[in-house]
XYZ file of C-alpha atoms in Angstrom:
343
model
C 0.000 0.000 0.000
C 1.595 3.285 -0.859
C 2.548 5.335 1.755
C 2.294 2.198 4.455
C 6.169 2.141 5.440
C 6.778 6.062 5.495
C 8.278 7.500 8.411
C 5.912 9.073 10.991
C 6.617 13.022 10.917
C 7.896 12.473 15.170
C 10.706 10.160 13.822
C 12.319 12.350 11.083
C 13.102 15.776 13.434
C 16.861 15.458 12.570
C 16.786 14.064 9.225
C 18.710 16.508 6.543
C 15.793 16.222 4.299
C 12.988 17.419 6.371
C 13.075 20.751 8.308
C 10.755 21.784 11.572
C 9.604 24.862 12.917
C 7.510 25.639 15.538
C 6.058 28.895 16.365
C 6.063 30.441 19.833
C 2.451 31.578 20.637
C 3.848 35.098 20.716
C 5.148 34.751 17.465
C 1.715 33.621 16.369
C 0.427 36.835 17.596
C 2.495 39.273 16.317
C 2.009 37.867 12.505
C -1.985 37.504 12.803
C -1.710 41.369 13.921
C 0.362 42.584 11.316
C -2.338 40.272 8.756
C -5.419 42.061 9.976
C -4.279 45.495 8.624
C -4.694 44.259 5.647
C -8.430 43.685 5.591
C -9.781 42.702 2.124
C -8.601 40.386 -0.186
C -4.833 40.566 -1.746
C -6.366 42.742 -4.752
C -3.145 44.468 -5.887
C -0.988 41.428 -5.707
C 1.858 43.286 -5.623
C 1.227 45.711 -3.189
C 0.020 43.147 -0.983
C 3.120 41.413 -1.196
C 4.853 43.761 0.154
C 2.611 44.287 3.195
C 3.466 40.611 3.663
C 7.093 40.885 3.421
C 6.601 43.716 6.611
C 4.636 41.389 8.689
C 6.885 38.280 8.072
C 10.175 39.899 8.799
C 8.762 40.362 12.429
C 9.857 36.611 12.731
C 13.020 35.653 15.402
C 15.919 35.944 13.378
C 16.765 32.596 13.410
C 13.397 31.438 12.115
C 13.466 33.469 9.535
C 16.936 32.490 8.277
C 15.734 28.872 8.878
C 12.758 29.298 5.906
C 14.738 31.641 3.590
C 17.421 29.390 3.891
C 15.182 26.840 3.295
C 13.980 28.591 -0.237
C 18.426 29.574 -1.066
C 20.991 26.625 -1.315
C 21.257 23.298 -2.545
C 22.215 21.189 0.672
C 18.928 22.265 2.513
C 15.786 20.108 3.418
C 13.359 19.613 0.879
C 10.182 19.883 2.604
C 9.687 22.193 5.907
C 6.948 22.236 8.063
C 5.565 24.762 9.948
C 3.324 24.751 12.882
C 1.296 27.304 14.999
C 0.750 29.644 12.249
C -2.222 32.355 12.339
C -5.696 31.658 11.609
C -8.577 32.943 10.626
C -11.063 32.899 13.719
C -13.695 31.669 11.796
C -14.422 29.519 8.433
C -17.102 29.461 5.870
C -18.266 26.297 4.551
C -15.093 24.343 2.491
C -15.763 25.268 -1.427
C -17.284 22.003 -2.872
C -16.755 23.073 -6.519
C -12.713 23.879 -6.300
C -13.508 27.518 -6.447
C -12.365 30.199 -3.748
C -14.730 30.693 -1.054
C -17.454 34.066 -1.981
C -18.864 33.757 1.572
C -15.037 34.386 3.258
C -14.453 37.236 5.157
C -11.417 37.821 6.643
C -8.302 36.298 4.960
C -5.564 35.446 7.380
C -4.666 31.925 5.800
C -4.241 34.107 2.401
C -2.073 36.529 4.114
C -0.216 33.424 5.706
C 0.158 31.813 2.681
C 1.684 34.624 0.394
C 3.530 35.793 3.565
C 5.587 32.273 3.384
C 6.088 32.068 -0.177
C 7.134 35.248 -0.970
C 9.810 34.560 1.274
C 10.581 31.462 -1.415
C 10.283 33.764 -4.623
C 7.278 35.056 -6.373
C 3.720 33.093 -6.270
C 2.881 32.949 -9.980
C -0.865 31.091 -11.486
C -0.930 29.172 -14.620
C -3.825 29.421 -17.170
C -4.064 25.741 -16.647
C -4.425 25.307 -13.026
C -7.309 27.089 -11.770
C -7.398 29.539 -14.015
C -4.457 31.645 -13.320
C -5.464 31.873 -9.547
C -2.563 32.788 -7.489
C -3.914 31.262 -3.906
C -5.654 27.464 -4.780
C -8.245 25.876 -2.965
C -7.740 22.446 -2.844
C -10.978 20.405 -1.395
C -11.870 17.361 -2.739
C -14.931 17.681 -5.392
C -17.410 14.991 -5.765
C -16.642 14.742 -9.396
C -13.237 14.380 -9.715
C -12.939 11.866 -6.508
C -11.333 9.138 -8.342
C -8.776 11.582 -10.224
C -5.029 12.080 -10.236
C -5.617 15.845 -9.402
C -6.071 18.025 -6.380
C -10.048 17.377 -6.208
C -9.391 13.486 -5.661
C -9.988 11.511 -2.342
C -11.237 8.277 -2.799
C -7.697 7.119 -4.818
C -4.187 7.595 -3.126
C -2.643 10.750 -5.268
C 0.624 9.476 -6.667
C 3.910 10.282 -5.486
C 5.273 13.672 -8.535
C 6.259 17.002 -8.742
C 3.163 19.805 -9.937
C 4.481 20.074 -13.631
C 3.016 22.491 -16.175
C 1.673 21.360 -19.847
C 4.302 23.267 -22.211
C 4.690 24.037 -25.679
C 8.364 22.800 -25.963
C 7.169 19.677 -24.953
C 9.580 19.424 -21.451
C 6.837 19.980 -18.280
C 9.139 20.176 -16.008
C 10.403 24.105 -17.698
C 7.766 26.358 -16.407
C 6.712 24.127 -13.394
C 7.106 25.874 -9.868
C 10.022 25.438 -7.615
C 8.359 25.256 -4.465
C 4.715 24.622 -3.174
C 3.128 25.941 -0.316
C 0.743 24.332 1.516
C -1.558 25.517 4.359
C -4.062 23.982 5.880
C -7.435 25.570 6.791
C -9.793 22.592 7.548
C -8.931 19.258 8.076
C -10.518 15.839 7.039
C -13.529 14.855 9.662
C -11.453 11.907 10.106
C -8.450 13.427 10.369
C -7.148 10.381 8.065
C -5.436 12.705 4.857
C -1.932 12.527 4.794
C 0.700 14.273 2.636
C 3.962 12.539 1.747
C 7.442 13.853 0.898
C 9.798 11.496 -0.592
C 13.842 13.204 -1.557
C 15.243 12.668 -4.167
C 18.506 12.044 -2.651
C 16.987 9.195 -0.565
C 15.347 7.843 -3.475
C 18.457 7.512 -5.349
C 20.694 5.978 -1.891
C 17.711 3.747 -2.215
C 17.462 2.325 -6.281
C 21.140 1.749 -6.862
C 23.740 3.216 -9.692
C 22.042 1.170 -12.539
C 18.284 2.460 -11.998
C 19.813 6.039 -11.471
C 21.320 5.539 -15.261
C 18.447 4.315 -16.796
C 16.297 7.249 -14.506
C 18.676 9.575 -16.162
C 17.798 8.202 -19.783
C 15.308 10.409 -22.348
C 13.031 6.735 -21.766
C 10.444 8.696 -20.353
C 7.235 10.436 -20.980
C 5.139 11.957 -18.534
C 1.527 12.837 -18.725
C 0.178 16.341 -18.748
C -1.504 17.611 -15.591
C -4.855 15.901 -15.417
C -6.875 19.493 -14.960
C -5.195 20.068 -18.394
C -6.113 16.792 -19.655
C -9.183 17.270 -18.396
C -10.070 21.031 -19.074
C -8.051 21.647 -22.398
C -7.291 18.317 -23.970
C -10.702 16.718 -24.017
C -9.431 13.625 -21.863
C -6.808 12.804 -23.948
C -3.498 12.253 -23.078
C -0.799 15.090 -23.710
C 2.193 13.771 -23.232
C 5.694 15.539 -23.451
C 8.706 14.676 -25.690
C 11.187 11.788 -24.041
C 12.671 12.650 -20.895
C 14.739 11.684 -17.770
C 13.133 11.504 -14.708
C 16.210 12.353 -13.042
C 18.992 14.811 -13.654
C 21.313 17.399 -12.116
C 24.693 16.805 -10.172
C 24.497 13.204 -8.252
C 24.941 14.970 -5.010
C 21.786 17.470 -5.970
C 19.530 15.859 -8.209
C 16.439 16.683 -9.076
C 13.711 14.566 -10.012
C 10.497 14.598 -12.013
C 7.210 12.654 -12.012
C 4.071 13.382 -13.538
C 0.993 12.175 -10.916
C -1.357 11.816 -14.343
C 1.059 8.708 -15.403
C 4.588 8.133 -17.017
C 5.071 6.327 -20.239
C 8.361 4.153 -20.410
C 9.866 3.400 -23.658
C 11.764 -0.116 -22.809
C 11.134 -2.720 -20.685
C 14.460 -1.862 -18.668
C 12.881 1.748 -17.943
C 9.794 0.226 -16.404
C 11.724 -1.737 -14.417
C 13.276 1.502 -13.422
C 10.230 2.878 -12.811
C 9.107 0.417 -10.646
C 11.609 0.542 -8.482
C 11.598 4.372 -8.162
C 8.108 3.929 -7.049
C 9.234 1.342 -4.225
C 11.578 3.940 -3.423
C 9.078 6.424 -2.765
C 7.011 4.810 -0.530
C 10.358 3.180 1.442
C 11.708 6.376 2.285
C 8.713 8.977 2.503
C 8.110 10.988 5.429
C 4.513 11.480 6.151
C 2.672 15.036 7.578
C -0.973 15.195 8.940
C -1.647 18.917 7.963
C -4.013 20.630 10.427
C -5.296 24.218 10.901
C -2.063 26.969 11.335
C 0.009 24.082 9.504
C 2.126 24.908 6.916
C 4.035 22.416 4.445
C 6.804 24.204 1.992
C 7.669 21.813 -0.858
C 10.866 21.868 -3.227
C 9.352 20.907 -6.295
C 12.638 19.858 -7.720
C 14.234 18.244 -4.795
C 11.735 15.190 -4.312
C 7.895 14.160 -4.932
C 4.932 14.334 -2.609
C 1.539 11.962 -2.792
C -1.336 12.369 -0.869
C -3.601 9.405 0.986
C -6.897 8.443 0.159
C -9.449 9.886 2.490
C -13.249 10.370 2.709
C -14.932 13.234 0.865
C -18.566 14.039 2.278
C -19.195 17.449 0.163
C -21.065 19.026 3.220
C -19.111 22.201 3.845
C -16.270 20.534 6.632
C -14.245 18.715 4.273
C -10.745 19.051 4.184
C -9.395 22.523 2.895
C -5.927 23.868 2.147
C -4.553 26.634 0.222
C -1.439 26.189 -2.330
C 0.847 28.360 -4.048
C 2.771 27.938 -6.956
C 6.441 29.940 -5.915
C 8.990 30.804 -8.536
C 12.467 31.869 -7.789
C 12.747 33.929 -10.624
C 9.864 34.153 -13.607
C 12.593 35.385 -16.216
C 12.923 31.790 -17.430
C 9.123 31.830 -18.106
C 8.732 35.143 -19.587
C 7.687 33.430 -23.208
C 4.866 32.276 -21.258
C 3.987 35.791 -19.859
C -0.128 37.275 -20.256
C -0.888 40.549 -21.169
C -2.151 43.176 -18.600
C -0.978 40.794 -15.680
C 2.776 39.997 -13.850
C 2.482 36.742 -12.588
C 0.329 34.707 -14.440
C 2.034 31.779 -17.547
């Protein structure tokens, strides 16, 4: 079962590839303070942004270090998870259609959310996933609870990277660097749980000869299924032949598309398959609740998600993502009129 052997979120405090913080209650305080001044929505994203950079530079030095550290060099963890963040005091019903919320009214986890990624880089929205928002809601939907996509719940979401459907054919160009992940709501059960599996574990774990093959164009991955679904017509996109690995062996980064990978040899599925034992071997595991944060390198390993129960009734499960670039430059050819940060 994937997901059965990863290591419970208590056991990994000193691993390299997993990073902790936890907010003093004062600490708490002072950011949900500074995030009430700004009462509406983040409107002018920009200008927002840098009401958020004010309020987040309150942090103890050390903490703050910690995440921009976190978002700066090579050798650091490549998840980090935050705890006793600020919250909004109350909740609407979760969104059952995907959509943001039109009956919230004060907008703390927002302000938390862009607070901690533009530490990263800059939040950015794709055409293609949910429609160029900047902040996503991700709830399950009743319609897509079987999918490979942030409305699923009844199927365990595979272990990738977010990639982004591109022109050149390589999804892995234009996809984020890091994700952000707060959590609002959490599951009535309390049962949904978020993996993180590193890339430099994974390839300790499948051996010099998978790591060749994993670093062989015998690859295709699958667009995003809310392109697949929303653009494509439910047919697969998929990109030109790829590795799923690449970079320096003591930095690699690794792709893998959650909508499915194509190999193109029998000794590349075996590769495959092994990558996916990997995965599950090594992956640490995080039970998101309200005022917890999880901040994903989206080139440094995967994440997956667990299967949990979707009741569409207003308390299911409810986080809020970001998409964080360190530097849009490299995406500019993907730029919209009228608008800075959306591809």
């Amino acid at each position: 079962m994937p997901g059965a052997h990863a290591t419970p979120v208590s056991e990994c405090e000193n691993t390299s590839v997993v990073g902790h913080i936890l907010l003093p209650d004062d600490v708490r305080d002072t950011l949900a303070d500074g995030l009430a001044e700004l009462a509406g929505p983040p409107g002018d994203i920009d200008l927002a942004m840098t009401h958020y950079h004010q309020v987040f530079a309150r942090l103890p030095l050390a903490t703050l270090q910690q995440i921009l550290d976190f978002g700066r060099h090579n050798d650091t963890p490549g998840a980090l998870y935050i705890r006793n963040l600020p919250q909004d005091a109350q909740l609407p019903p979760t969104p059952w259609d995907g959509l943001p919320s039109r009956h919230k009214s004060t907008f703390v986890s927002e302000g938390t959310l862009l607070g901690l990624s533009g530490l990263l880089g800059e939040p950015v929205g794709f055409l293609t996933e949910k429609n160029g928002q900047v902040v996503h809601d991700i709830v399950p939907v009743k319609e897509g609870a079987t999918t490979q996509t942030n409305q699923g719940s009844a199927v365990f979401l595979n272990f990738h990277n977010d990639i982004v459907h591109d022109r050149t054919g390589y999804y892995d160009i234009a996809n984020p660097d890091f994700l952000v992940l707060n959590c609002l709501r959490a599951d009535r059960a309390q049962a949904a749980t978020t993996f993180y599996a590193d890339a430099r574990d994974i390839c300790r774990m499948v051996g010099p000869d998978a790591i060749r093959v994993l670093r062989s164009p015998l690859f295709r991955m699958n667009a995003p299924g809310s392109y697949v679904r929303e653009v494509a017509g439910d047919e697969d996109v998929l990109s030109d032949p790829v590795p799923m690995i690449k970079g320096p062996a003591g930095f690699p980064e690794i792709s893998s598309a959650a909508n499915g990978v194509r190999t193109l040899s029998p000794v590349a599925e075996t590769a495959l398959a092994l990558l996916q034992t990997a995965c599950r071997a090594v992956a640490h595991e995080f039970k998101l609740r309200p005022g917890h944060a999880l901040l994903i390198n989206n080139r440094k390993g995967l994440h997956a998600r667990s299967r949990f129960v979707g009741h569409y009734d207003g308390q299911d499960r409810w986080l809020q993502r970001t998409y964080v670039r360190r530097s849009q430059w490299q995406i500019r050819y993907r730029a919209v009129p009228g608008t800075r940060r959306i591809h």
